[in-house]
Amino acid sequence: MLAVVNTPGSPAPVELREVPEPRLAPNEALVEVRAFSLNRGELRLFQTRPEGWRPGQDISGVVLQRAADSSGPEAGARIVALTDNAGWAARAAVPSHRMAVLPDNVRFEEAAALPVAGLTALRTLRHGAPLLGKRVLITGAAGGVGHMAVQIASRSGASVTAIVGGPERGRHLRGAAAIVHGVDLVEGRFALILESAGGSSLAAAMARIEAKGTIVIFGNSSGEPASINFRDFAERPNARIQSFSYFTSEAEERFAPDLALLAALVGDGSLKPVLAEHPWRDIARVGPELRDRRIAGKAVFRVDQA
Ligand SMILES: NC(=O)c1ccc[n+]([C@@H]2O[C@H](COP(=O)([O-])OP(=O)(O)OC[C@H]3O[C@@H](n4cnc5c(N)ncnc54)[C@H](OP(=O)(O)O)[C@@H]3O)[C@@H](O)[C@H]2O)c1
């Protein structure tokens, strides 16, 4: 079967190659992959993982063969799933507790946007729950995580201020009470701040947290460090800085229910992932567009099964 394979040092960082069919553990289903999405963090993995490594975490598709231990969805189910790697292929092995059945009206392309970015949006926001009536600040709001976090926070009753790089970057955002072109320009204090740019953005965010508020730091897209001093919090006592990893933030058995929740939100129209859709053969070309902040929302790839 065809799969995306890592090719560091070559002109293209990844390429499509023939690979063996997946070998299934007893708790794994065989899934025919219809779409997948690319995350900023995976661009780094292309450089650090060896030749021949198989990337791919966010996938959607159809169960061809149910897990041998009879756990998880049956053959024929349309699903969204989070794999550790090797998901960007014609077929993938998926642990049954890492997948959820899709509502009929959710497209494979929409579903593929959900696992890493949607789980990160959902789970970072839980650090501020309940959100009803709270002010929430989200940096990197034009990106994969950010645009979904804006929508989920707004649906949960928060007043959301979204930070984007410029007017063009904010065009596709839904649900923000305010869209601001730089965290330095934001006024007032926030109960919850989701921060993923790092460096000067994190420093500016720390100055805008409320007393007892929470700053969730979950990325460092800028690559810049930030300095921190106890005295920075003199006017916002007992504010908290919370680091976050989507993979370990909650128990393994929470993946399926959270994926099902995200799929249901898409199904009922309250979450609309913004997609840049491409055939999977274009992945090496689209990677630099994501790196250079030219993708609105999520880069999603359709897998042709021919
Ligand atoms: N900890 C976790 O579990 C976890 C999970 C998922 C993602 N992440 C991290 O969270 C961040 C966001 O992920 P994502 O998938 O939403 O990425 P993305 O789609 O590339 O979005 C990142 C956004 O950050 C903004 N940004 C601001 N300063 C930037 C800079 N110096 N370089 C690049 N982008 C900058 C960009 O918007 P503008 O151009 O409008 O400023 C961009 O839209 C990434 O750093 C990613 O590695 C962490």
Tab-separated table of C-alpha atoms and ligand atoms in Angstrom:
chain	number	residue	atom	x	y	z
A	1	MET	CA	0.000	0.000	0.000
A	2	LEU	CA	1.040	3.641	-0.337
A	3	ALA	CA	2.097	5.678	2.704
A	4	VAL	CA	3.841	8.941	3.576
A	5	VAL	CA	7.450	8.191	4.551
A	6	ASN	CA	10.039	10.496	6.130
A	7	THR	CA	12.954	11.456	3.838
A	8	PRO	CA	15.123	13.929	5.803
A	9	GLY	CA	18.039	15.333	3.837
A	10	SER	CA	16.210	14.889	0.512
A	11	PRO	CA	14.797	17.853	-1.433
A	12	ALA	CA	11.298	16.917	-0.140
A	13	PRO	CA	11.018	16.107	3.600
A	14	VAL	CA	8.508	13.286	2.975
A	15	GLU	CA	7.355	11.223	-0.007
A	16	LEU	CA	4.721	8.624	-0.913
A	17	ARG	CA	6.175	5.100	-1.036
A	18	GLU	CA	5.004	1.482	-1.141
A	19	VAL	CA	5.110	-0.025	2.385
A	20	PRO	CA	3.853	-3.292	3.948
A	21	GLU	CA	0.235	-3.539	5.160
A	22	PRO	CA	-0.312	-2.689	8.884
A	23	ARG	CA	0.099	-5.475	11.457
A	24	LEU	CA	-2.740	-5.358	13.972
A	25	ALA	CA	-2.543	-5.798	17.761
A	26	PRO	CA	-5.651	-7.460	19.279
A	27	ASN	CA	-7.091	-4.066	20.330
A	28	GLU	CA	-6.471	-2.441	16.942
A	29	ALA	CA	-8.887	-1.988	14.050
A	30	LEU	CA	-7.812	-1.802	10.406
A	31	VAL	CA	-8.916	1.560	9.011
A	32	GLU	CA	-9.096	2.646	5.379
A	33	VAL	CA	-7.810	6.214	5.625
A	34	ARG	CA	-9.805	8.821	3.693
A	35	ALA	CA	-8.262	12.043	5.022
A	36	PHE	CA	-5.571	13.268	7.398
A	37	SER	CA	-4.245	16.561	8.712
A	38	LEU	CA	-0.805	18.018	9.303
A	39	ASN	CA	0.205	19.779	12.538
A	40	ARG	CA	2.945	22.377	13.084
A	41	GLY	CA	4.656	20.022	15.551
A	42	GLU	CA	4.911	17.358	12.847
A	43	LEU	CA	6.958	19.690	10.631
A	44	ARG	CA	9.675	19.493	13.302
A	45	LEU	CA	9.411	15.700	13.433
A	46	PHE	CA	10.134	15.512	9.684
A	47	GLN	CA	13.575	16.961	10.495
A	48	THR	CA	14.361	15.027	13.666
A	49	ARG	CA	13.026	11.534	12.857
A	50	PRO	CA	15.093	9.118	10.720
A	51	GLU	CA	14.741	8.159	7.070
A	52	GLY	CA	11.877	5.711	6.639
A	53	TRP	CA	9.935	6.815	9.762
A	54	ARG	CA	6.191	6.907	9.143
A	55	PRO	CA	4.417	10.103	10.314
A	56	GLY	CA	0.700	10.650	10.884
A	57	GLN	CA	-1.513	11.188	13.935
A	58	ASP	CA	-4.779	12.779	12.729
A	59	ILE	CA	-6.840	10.518	10.496
A	60	SER	CA	-10.414	9.815	9.448
A	61	GLY	CA	-11.746	6.903	7.430
A	62	VAL	CA	-13.752	3.691	7.433
A	63	VAL	CA	-13.226	0.622	9.649
A	64	LEU	CA	-12.370	-2.275	7.339
A	65	GLN	CA	-11.849	-4.804	10.140
A	66	ARG	CA	-12.952	-4.479	13.751
A	67	ALA	CA	-10.376	-5.036	16.533
A	68	ALA	CA	-9.913	-8.773	17.219
A	69	ASP	CA	-10.868	-8.283	20.884
A	70	SER	CA	-14.275	-6.931	19.685
A	71	SER	CA	-13.641	-3.508	21.226
A	72	GLY	CA	-14.465	-0.319	19.312
A	73	PRO	CA	-16.536	0.419	16.216
A	74	GLU	CA	-17.638	-2.344	13.817
A	75	ALA	CA	-16.547	-2.786	10.200
A	76	GLY	CA	-18.125	-0.148	7.986
A	77	ALA	CA	-18.157	2.578	10.658
A	78	ARG	CA	-17.012	6.052	9.571
A	79	ILE	CA	-14.524	7.216	12.207
A	80	VAL	CA	-12.064	9.878	13.344
A	81	ALA	CA	-8.916	8.677	15.111
A	82	LEU	CA	-5.662	9.648	16.762
A	83	THR	CA	-2.718	7.354	16.030
A	84	ASP	CA	0.794	7.563	17.518
A	85	ASN	CA	2.313	7.636	14.020
A	86	ALA	CA	2.033	5.845	10.633
A	87	GLY	CA	-1.511	7.130	10.107
A	88	TRP	CA	-0.833	8.839	6.770
A	89	ALA	CA	-1.267	5.765	4.640
A	90	ALA	CA	-3.897	3.987	2.576
A	91	ARG	CA	-4.618	1.822	5.629
A	92	ALA	CA	-3.723	2.212	9.323
A	93	ALA	CA	-3.857	0.207	12.555
A	94	VAL	CA	-5.832	2.160	15.178
A	95	PRO	CA	-6.336	1.264	18.857
A	96	SER	CA	-10.098	1.057	19.416
A	97	HIS	CA	-10.042	3.513	22.350
A	98	ARG	CA	-8.470	6.194	20.141
A	99	MET	CA	-11.367	6.499	17.687
A	100	ALA	CA	-14.941	7.765	17.582
A	101	VAL	CA	-17.800	7.204	15.135
A	102	LEU	CA	-18.704	10.238	12.996
A	103	PRO	CA	-22.182	11.726	12.655
A	104	ASP	CA	-23.417	11.130	9.076
A	105	ASN	CA	-23.175	14.828	8.184
A	106	VAL	CA	-19.504	15.220	9.165
A	107	ARG	CA	-17.149	14.979	6.196
A	108	PHE	CA	-13.920	12.995	6.437
A	109	GLU	CA	-11.959	16.188	5.725
A	110	GLU	CA	-13.598	18.044	8.630
A	111	ALA	CA	-13.054	15.078	10.948
A	112	ALA	CA	-9.365	14.795	10.069
A	113	ALA	CA	-8.828	18.321	11.424
A	114	LEU	CA	-9.985	17.320	14.902
A	115	PRO	CA	-7.627	14.983	16.770
A	116	VAL	CA	-4.484	16.916	17.765
A	117	ALA	CA	-5.773	20.460	17.235
A	118	GLY	CA	-9.339	19.869	18.438
A	119	LEU	CA	-8.266	17.922	21.524
A	120	THR	CA	-5.733	20.638	22.341
A	121	ALA	CA	-8.372	23.361	21.977
A	122	LEU	CA	-10.916	21.456	24.081
A	123	ARG	CA	-8.535	20.369	26.810
A	124	THR	CA	-6.647	23.655	27.232
A	125	LEU	CA	-10.000	25.426	27.640
A	126	ARG	CA	-10.960	23.011	30.433
A	127	HIS	CA	-8.316	24.727	32.570
A	128	GLY	CA	-10.671	27.720	32.723
A	129	ALA	CA	-13.956	25.846	33.179
A	130	PRO	CA	-16.676	26.945	33.676
A	131	LEU	CA	-16.171	29.522	30.914
A	132	LEU	CA	-19.595	31.181	31.052
A	133	GLY	CA	-19.113	34.937	31.341
A	134	LYS	CA	-15.304	34.800	31.499
A	135	ARG	CA	-12.840	36.757	29.360
A	136	VAL	CA	-10.529	34.429	27.417
A	137	LEU	CA	-7.468	35.496	25.392
A	138	ILE	CA	-6.180	33.174	22.640
A	139	THR	CA	-2.876	33.769	20.811
A	140	GLY	CA	-2.168	32.042	17.475
A	141	ALA	CA	-5.926	32.246	16.899
A	142	ALA	CA	-5.667	31.950	13.118
A	143	GLY	CA	-4.025	28.538	13.368
A	144	GLY	CA	-5.268	24.986	13.684
A	145	VAL	CA	-5.667	24.933	17.462
A	146	GLY	CA	-6.496	28.606	17.827
A	147	HIS	CA	-9.477	28.896	15.487
A	148	MET	CA	-11.178	25.882	17.055
A	149	ALA	CA	-10.428	27.118	20.595
A	150	VAL	CA	-12.065	30.452	19.741
A	151	GLN	CA	-15.233	28.690	18.589
A	152	ILE	CA	-15.436	26.243	21.514
A	153	ALA	CA	-14.767	28.968	24.113
A	154	SER	CA	-17.383	31.213	22.554
A	155	ARG	CA	-19.933	28.380	22.482
A	156	SER	CA	-19.164	27.762	26.169
A	157	GLY	CA	-20.156	31.341	27.011
A	158	ALA	CA	-16.759	33.049	27.152
A	159	SER	CA	-16.008	36.450	25.673
A	160	VAL	CA	-13.023	35.685	23.446
A	161	THR	CA	-10.249	38.005	22.338
A	162	ALA	CA	-8.372	36.428	19.431
A	163	ILE	CA	-4.811	37.421	18.511
A	164	VAL	CA	-3.885	37.126	14.819
A	165	GLY	CA	-0.913	38.378	12.790
A	166	GLY	CA	-2.930	40.782	10.603
A	167	PRO	CA	-6.337	41.554	9.062
A	168	GLU	CA	-6.081	38.764	6.477
A	169	ARG	CA	-5.330	36.159	9.178
A	170	GLY	CA	-8.518	36.969	11.101
A	171	ARG	CA	-10.905	36.762	8.159
A	172	HIS	CA	-12.015	33.149	8.748
A	173	LEU	CA	-12.454	33.412	12.536
A	174	ARG	CA	-15.907	32.757	14.015
A	175	GLY	CA	-17.033	33.481	17.550
A	176	ALA	CA	-14.474	36.071	18.667
A	177	ALA	CA	-15.781	39.120	20.549
A	178	ALA	CA	-12.617	40.954	19.454
A	179	ILE	CA	-9.874	40.206	16.920
A	180	VAL	CA	-6.625	42.029	17.722
A	181	HIS	CA	-3.437	42.212	15.629
A	182	GLY	CA	-0.900	41.670	18.411
A	183	VAL	CA	-1.153	40.827	22.098
A	184	ASP	CA	0.544	44.154	23.003
A	185	LEU	CA	-2.572	45.977	21.765
A	186	VAL	CA	-4.988	44.093	24.039
A	187	GLU	CA	-6.623	45.954	26.914
A	188	GLY	CA	-7.930	44.613	30.215
A	189	ARG	CA	-7.378	41.364	32.069
A	190	PHE	CA	-8.393	37.779	31.324
A	191	ALA	CA	-9.419	34.815	33.454
A	192	LEU	CA	-7.881	32.341	30.983
A	193	ILE	CA	-5.138	32.819	28.400
A	194	LEU	CA	-4.167	30.161	25.846
A	195	GLU	CA	-0.605	30.966	24.749
A	196	SER	CA	1.277	29.176	21.998
A	197	ALA	CA	3.547	31.750	20.337
A	198	GLY	CA	6.023	32.100	23.237
A	199	GLY	CA	8.703	34.794	23.682
A	200	SER	CA	7.345	38.350	23.616
A	201	SER	CA	3.798	37.017	23.182
A	202	LEU	CA	4.039	35.019	26.427
A	203	ALA	CA	5.570	38.005	28.234
A	204	ALA	CA	2.689	40.228	27.093
A	205	ALA	CA	0.160	37.541	28.047
A	206	MET	CA	1.536	37.356	31.594
A	207	ALA	CA	0.827	41.073	31.977
A	208	ARG	CA	-2.813	40.504	31.054
A	209	ILE	CA	-3.863	37.689	33.380
A	210	GLU	CA	-6.309	38.317	36.235
A	211	ALA	CA	-5.524	37.539	39.865
A	212	LYS	CA	-6.087	33.771	40.244
A	213	GLY	CA	-6.350	33.438	36.458
A	214	THR	CA	-4.645	30.702	34.398
A	215	ILE	CA	-2.219	31.003	31.484
A	216	VAL	CA	-2.004	27.691	29.626
A	217	ILE	CA	1.284	27.507	27.710
A	218	PHE	CA	1.070	24.812	25.051
A	219	GLY	CA	3.436	25.893	22.272
A	220	ASN	CA	6.414	28.006	21.307
A	221	SER	CA	5.760	28.734	17.632
A	222	SER	CA	8.176	31.685	17.665
A	223	GLY	CA	11.019	29.602	19.109
A	224	GLU	CA	11.800	32.560	21.432
A	225	PRO	CA	12.344	32.246	25.192
A	226	ALA	CA	10.492	34.448	27.690
A	227	SER	CA	11.743	35.635	31.062
A	228	ILE	CA	9.615	35.317	34.166
A	229	ASN	CA	9.849	37.017	37.538
A	230	PHE	CA	7.757	36.604	40.676
A	231	ARG	CA	7.326	40.405	40.772
A	232	ASP	CA	5.553	40.275	37.377
A	233	PHE	CA	2.621	38.843	39.326
A	234	ALA	CA	2.441	41.524	42.013
A	235	GLU	CA	-0.748	42.982	40.521
A	236	ARG	CA	-2.223	39.594	39.653
A	237	PRO	CA	-1.591	37.508	42.760
A	238	ASN	CA	-2.018	33.751	42.620
A	239	ALA	CA	-2.247	33.641	38.826
A	240	ARG	CA	-1.090	30.285	37.521
A	241	ILE	CA	1.077	29.207	34.573
A	242	GLN	CA	-0.026	25.766	33.416
A	243	SER	CA	2.017	23.776	30.908
A	244	PHE	CA	0.048	21.441	28.672
A	245	SER	CA	0.527	18.343	26.524
A	246	TYR	CA	-2.589	17.119	24.712
A	247	PHE	CA	-1.338	13.531	24.774
A	248	THR	CA	-0.921	13.145	28.523
A	249	SER	CA	-3.230	15.853	29.874
A	250	GLU	CA	-6.053	13.357	30.444
A	251	ALA	CA	-6.343	9.588	30.776
A	252	GLU	CA	-5.993	7.340	27.701
A	253	GLU	CA	-9.640	6.260	27.962
A	254	ARG	CA	-10.702	9.904	27.517
A	255	PHE	CA	-9.566	10.010	23.873
A	256	ALA	CA	-12.635	8.320	22.395
A	257	PRO	CA	-15.214	10.390	24.345
A	258	ASP	CA	-13.400	13.643	23.592
A	259	LEU	CA	-13.104	12.790	19.880
A	260	ALA	CA	-16.827	11.921	19.907
A	261	LEU	CA	-17.606	15.273	21.572
A	262	LEU	CA	-15.624	17.200	18.951
A	263	ALA	CA	-17.293	15.254	16.112
A	264	ALA	CA	-20.723	15.961	17.647
A	265	LEU	CA	-19.933	19.694	17.815
A	266	VAL	CA	-19.086	19.620	14.099
A	267	GLY	CA	-22.235	17.599	13.438
A	268	ASP	CA	-24.535	20.076	15.182
A	269	GLY	CA	-22.881	23.033	13.450
A	270	SER	CA	-21.378	24.635	16.542
A	271	LEU	CA	-17.781	23.856	15.500
A	272	LYS	CA	-16.746	24.583	11.916
A	273	PRO	CA	-13.112	23.673	11.269
A	274	VAL	CA	-11.575	25.935	8.630
A	275	LEU	CA	-9.769	23.778	6.097
A	276	ALA	CA	-7.160	24.147	3.381
A	277	GLU	CA	-7.857	20.881	1.481
A	278	HIS	CA	-5.323	19.161	-0.773
A	279	PRO	CA	-4.665	15.756	-2.359
A	280	TRP	CA	-2.209	13.796	-0.196
A	281	ARG	CA	0.421	13.808	-2.935
A	282	ASP	CA	0.817	17.555	-2.247
A	283	ILE	CA	1.969	17.167	1.363
A	284	ALA	CA	5.621	18.077	0.733
A	285	ARG	CA	4.511	21.237	-1.098
A	286	VAL	CA	1.955	22.300	1.563
A	287	GLY	CA	4.284	21.804	4.574
A	288	PRO	CA	6.198	25.051	3.932
A	289	GLU	CA	2.888	26.951	3.598
A	290	LEU	CA	1.969	25.861	7.132
A	291	ARG	CA	5.472	26.671	8.404
A	292	ASP	CA	5.307	30.180	6.882
A	293	ARG	CA	1.852	31.000	8.377
A	294	ARG	CA	0.063	30.913	5.019
A	295	ILE	CA	-2.573	28.298	6.027
A	296	ALA	CA	-5.859	29.507	7.538
A	297	GLY	CA	-7.009	26.899	10.077
A	298	LYS	CA	-5.953	23.320	9.253
A	299	ALA	CA	-4.081	21.771	6.334
A	300	VAL	CA	-6.076	18.638	5.421
A	301	PHE	CA	-5.229	15.980	2.839
A	302	ARG	CA	-7.560	13.638	0.935
A	303	VAL	CA	-6.278	10.094	0.471
A	304	ASP	CA	-7.214	8.663	-2.923
A	305	GLN	CA	-7.627	4.926	-2.534
A	306	ALA	CA	-7.078	4.159	-6.231
B	1	LIG	N1	1.308	21.117	23.803
B	1	LIG	C1	0.526	20.440	22.973
B	1	LIG	O1	-0.015	19.388	23.331
B	1	LIG	C2	0.309	20.986	21.582
B	1	LIG	C3	-0.689	20.445	20.768
B	1	LIG	C4	-0.903	21.023	19.517
B	1	LIG	C5	-0.126	22.104	19.104
B	1	LIG	N2	0.862	22.548	19.911
B	1	LIG	C6	1.668	23.719	19.528
B	1	LIG	O2	0.791	24.834	19.572
B	1	LIG	C7	1.127	25.760	18.545
B	1	LIG	C8	-0.093	25.984	17.653
B	1	LIG	O3	-0.355	24.785	16.935
B	1	LIG	P1	-1.205	24.841	15.609
B	1	LIG	O4	-1.342	23.471	15.102
B	1	LIG	O5	-2.410	25.679	15.816
B	1	LIG	O6	-0.187	25.649	14.665
B	1	LIG	P2	-0.529	26.575	13.408
B	1	LIG	O7	-1.748	26.076	12.728
B	1	LIG	O8	0.709	26.714	12.654
B	1	LIG	O9	-0.910	27.962	14.089
B	1	LIG	C9	0.038	28.705	14.795
B	1	LIG	C10	-0.378	30.154	14.764
B	1	LIG	O10	0.496	30.894	15.615
B	1	LIG	C11	0.636	32.186	15.094
B	1	LIG	N3	1.993	32.650	15.344
B	1	LIG	C12	2.308	33.729	16.106
B	1	LIG	N4	3.618	33.878	16.150
B	1	LIG	C13	4.166	32.923	15.389
B	1	LIG	C14	5.492	32.618	15.007
B	1	LIG	N5	6.522	33.363	15.433
B	1	LIG	N6	5.702	31.553	14.208
B	1	LIG	C15	4.666	30.811	13.760
B	1	LIG	N7	3.373	31.072	14.066
B	1	LIG	C16	3.131	32.129	14.873
B	1	LIG	C17	0.306	32.116	13.600
B	1	LIG	O11	-0.729	33.013	13.305
B	1	LIG	P3	-0.462	34.469	12.739
B	1	LIG	O12	0.374	34.316	11.514
B	1	LIG	O13	-1.832	34.995	12.505
B	1	LIG	O14	0.254	35.207	13.866
B	1	LIG	C18	-0.264	30.723	13.384
B	1	LIG	O15	-1.549	30.770	12.813
B	1	LIG	C19	2.343	25.176	17.840
B	1	LIG	O16	3.501	25.723	18.420
B	1	LIG	C20	2.244	23.692	18.135
B	1	LIG	O17	3.499	23.059	18.070
B	1	LIG	C21	1.094	22.014	21.142
